[in-house]
């Protein structure tokens, strides 16, 4: 299954990933500068949340597209149970 993102969806996911990228760069700088552990962990948690949100947005889009594929009979050779199992594995990989 290829994931096709519309303009607004793509922009949202990319913004979240860029935010996480900036936060991770900040965490690296903070560690190199010997900053307070609590501050570092706070920034690391924020980066983790940004990555999670980007992943969940991708999965939500994938679920929406898969439902459309199933409804229109274009399930790429997968039956609905196989598709559900594959999507469940993807979802749980972020948990």
PDB file of C-alpha atoms in Angstrom:
ATOM      1  CA  UNK A   1       0.000   0.000   0.000  1.00  0.00           C
ATOM      2  CA  UNK A   2       1.415   3.366  -1.011  1.00  0.00           C
ATOM      3  CA  UNK A   3       0.559   6.267   1.222  1.00  0.00           C
ATOM      4  CA  UNK A   4      -0.707   9.290  -0.631  1.00  0.00           C
ATOM      5  CA  UNK A   5      -0.839  12.462   1.413  1.00  0.00           C
ATOM      6  CA  UNK A   6      -2.883  15.462   0.342  1.00  0.00           C
ATOM      7  CA  UNK A   7      -1.280  18.889   0.588  1.00  0.00           C
ATOM      8  CA  UNK A   8      -2.608  19.785   4.030  1.00  0.00           C
ATOM      9  CA  UNK A   9      -1.887  16.337   5.482  1.00  0.00           C
ATOM     10  CA  UNK A  10       1.634  16.343   4.057  1.00  0.00           C
ATOM     11  CA  UNK A  11       2.327  19.833   5.399  1.00  0.00           C
ATOM     12  CA  UNK A  12       1.113  18.865   8.875  1.00  0.00           C
ATOM     13  CA  UNK A  13       3.234  15.710   9.035  1.00  0.00           C
ATOM     14  CA  UNK A  14       6.315  17.484   7.702  1.00  0.00           C
ATOM     15  CA  UNK A  15       5.878  20.332  10.194  1.00  0.00           C
ATOM     16  CA  UNK A  16       5.716  17.837  13.064  1.00  0.00           C
ATOM     17  CA  UNK A  17       8.812  16.041  11.809  1.00  0.00           C
ATOM     18  CA  UNK A  18      10.710  19.314  11.417  1.00  0.00           C
ATOM     19  CA  UNK A  19       9.686  20.318  14.924  1.00  0.00           C
ATOM     20  CA  UNK A  20      10.987  16.998  16.252  1.00  0.00           C
ATOM     21  CA  UNK A  21      14.193  17.427  14.271  1.00  0.00           C
ATOM     22  CA  UNK A  22      14.758  20.835  15.856  1.00  0.00           C
ATOM     23  CA  UNK A  23      13.975  19.498  19.311  1.00  0.00           C
ATOM     24  CA  UNK A  24      16.410  16.611  18.886  1.00  0.00           C
ATOM     25  CA  UNK A  25      19.117  19.020  17.745  1.00  0.00           C
ATOM     26  CA  UNK A  26      18.337  21.060  20.859  1.00  0.00           C
ATOM     27  CA  UNK A  27      18.625  17.985  23.077  1.00  0.00           C
ATOM     28  CA  UNK A  28      22.039  17.193  21.577  1.00  0.00           C
ATOM     29  CA  UNK A  29      23.229  20.766  22.222  1.00  0.00           C
ATOM     30  CA  UNK A  30      21.877  20.670  25.761  1.00  0.00           C
ATOM     31  CA  UNK A  31      23.735  17.440  26.519  1.00  0.00           C
ATOM     32  CA  UNK A  32      26.960  18.802  24.981  1.00  0.00           C
ATOM     33  CA  UNK A  33      26.601  21.954  27.100  1.00  0.00           C
ATOM     34  CA  UNK A  34      26.015  19.927  30.267  1.00  0.00           C
ATOM     35  CA  UNK A  35      22.536  21.360  30.834  1.00  0.00           C
ATOM     36  CA  UNK A  36      20.231  20.287  33.640  1.00  0.00           C
ATOM     37  CA  UNK A  37      18.947  16.724  33.319  1.00  0.00           C
ATOM     38  CA  UNK A  38      15.320  17.743  33.874  1.00  0.00           C
ATOM     39  CA  UNK A  39      15.482  20.277  31.031  1.00  0.00           C
ATOM     40  CA  UNK A  40      17.030  17.690  28.702  1.00  0.00           C
ATOM     41  CA  UNK A  41      14.355  15.107  29.527  1.00  0.00           C
ATOM     42  CA  UNK A  42      11.596  17.685  29.013  1.00  0.00           C
ATOM     43  CA  UNK A  43      12.910  18.477  25.518  1.00  0.00           C
ATOM     44  CA  UNK A  44      13.400  14.795  24.715  1.00  0.00           C
ATOM     45  CA  UNK A  45       9.802  14.068  25.735  1.00  0.00           C
ATOM     46  CA  UNK A  46       8.572  16.897  23.493  1.00  0.00           C
ATOM     47  CA  UNK A  47      10.516  15.451  20.544  1.00  0.00           C
ATOM     48  CA  UNK A  48       9.082  12.029  21.243  1.00  0.00           C
ATOM     49  CA  UNK A  49       5.534  13.413  21.272  1.00  0.00           C
ATOM     50  CA  UNK A  50       6.141  15.219  17.973  1.00  0.00           C
ATOM     51  CA  UNK A  51       7.349  11.968  16.382  1.00  0.00           C
ATOM     52  CA  UNK A  52       4.390  10.058  17.805  1.00  0.00           C
ATOM     53  CA  UNK A  53       1.936  12.611  16.434  1.00  0.00           C
ATOM     54  CA  UNK A  54       3.536  12.452  12.989  1.00  0.00           C
ATOM     55  CA  UNK A  55       3.359   8.660  13.050  1.00  0.00           C
ATOM     56  CA  UNK A  56      -0.248   8.632  14.172  1.00  0.00           C
ATOM     57  CA  UNK A  57      -1.165  11.135  11.451  1.00  0.00           C
ATOM     58  CA  UNK A  58       0.426   8.849   8.868  1.00  0.00           C
ATOM     59  CA  UNK A  59      -1.397   5.820  10.237  1.00  0.00           C
ATOM     60  CA  UNK A  60      -4.710   7.674  10.334  1.00  0.00           C
ATOM     61  CA  UNK A  61      -4.242   8.642   6.703  1.00  0.00           C
ATOM     62  CA  UNK A  62      -3.301   5.075   5.852  1.00  0.00           C
ATOM     63  CA  UNK A  63      -6.378   3.743   7.609  1.00  0.00           C
ATOM     64  CA  UNK A  64      -8.579   6.171   5.738  1.00  0.00           C
ATOM     65  CA  UNK A  65      -7.038   5.170   2.416  1.00  0.00           C
ATOM     66  CA  UNK A  66      -7.276   1.462   3.225  1.00  0.00           C
ATOM     67  CA  UNK A  67     -10.941   1.793   4.112  1.00  0.00           C
ATOM     68  CA  UNK A  68     -11.499   3.489   0.772  1.00  0.00           C
ATOM     69  CA  UNK A  69      -9.583   0.691  -0.962  1.00  0.00           C
ATOM     70  CA  UNK A  70     -11.654  -2.004   0.752  1.00  0.00           C
ATOM     71  CA  UNK A  71     -14.911  -0.267  -0.020  1.00  0.00           C
ATOM     72  CA  UNK A  72     -14.020   0.111  -3.675  1.00  0.00           C
ATOM     73  CA  UNK A  73     -12.605  -3.415  -3.970  1.00  0.00           C
ATOM     74  CA  UNK A  74      -8.986  -2.360  -4.506  1.00  0.00           C
ATOM     75  CA  UNK A  75      -7.415  -4.038  -1.504  1.00  0.00           C
ATOM     76  CA  UNK A  76      -4.161  -4.901  -3.302  1.00  0.00           C
ATOM     77  CA  UNK A  77      -4.900  -8.602  -3.107  1.00  0.00           C
ATOM     78  CA  UNK A  78      -5.400  -8.557   0.650  1.00  0.00           C
ATOM     79  CA  UNK A  79      -8.562  -9.679   2.273  1.00  0.00           C
ATOM     80  CA  UNK A  80      -9.968  -7.366   4.968  1.00  0.00           C
ATOM     81  CA  UNK A  81      -8.561  -9.510   7.798  1.00  0.00           C
ATOM     82  CA  UNK A  82      -5.030  -9.381   6.380  1.00  0.00           C
ATOM     83  CA  UNK A  83      -5.285  -5.649   5.897  1.00  0.00           C
ATOM     84  CA  UNK A  84      -6.569  -5.165   9.436  1.00  0.00           C
ATOM     85  CA  UNK A  85      -3.718  -7.271  10.843  1.00  0.00           C
ATOM     86  CA  UNK A  86      -1.126  -5.308   8.886  1.00  0.00           C
ATOM     87  CA  UNK A  87      -2.556  -1.974  10.014  1.00  0.00           C
ATOM     88  CA  UNK A  88      -2.753  -3.193  13.594  1.00  0.00           C
ATOM     89  CA  UNK A  89       0.962  -4.078  13.500  1.00  0.00           C
ATOM     90  CA  UNK A  90       1.755  -0.613  12.148  1.00  0.00           C
ATOM     91  CA  UNK A  91      -0.316   1.061  14.822  1.00  0.00           C
ATOM     92  CA  UNK A  92       1.210  -1.003  17.611  1.00  0.00           C
ATOM     93  CA  UNK A  93       4.727  -0.270  16.356  1.00  0.00           C
ATOM     94  CA  UNK A  94       4.170   3.293  17.625  1.00  0.00           C
ATOM     95  CA  UNK A  95       2.812   2.237  21.000  1.00  0.00           C
TER      96      UNK A  95
END
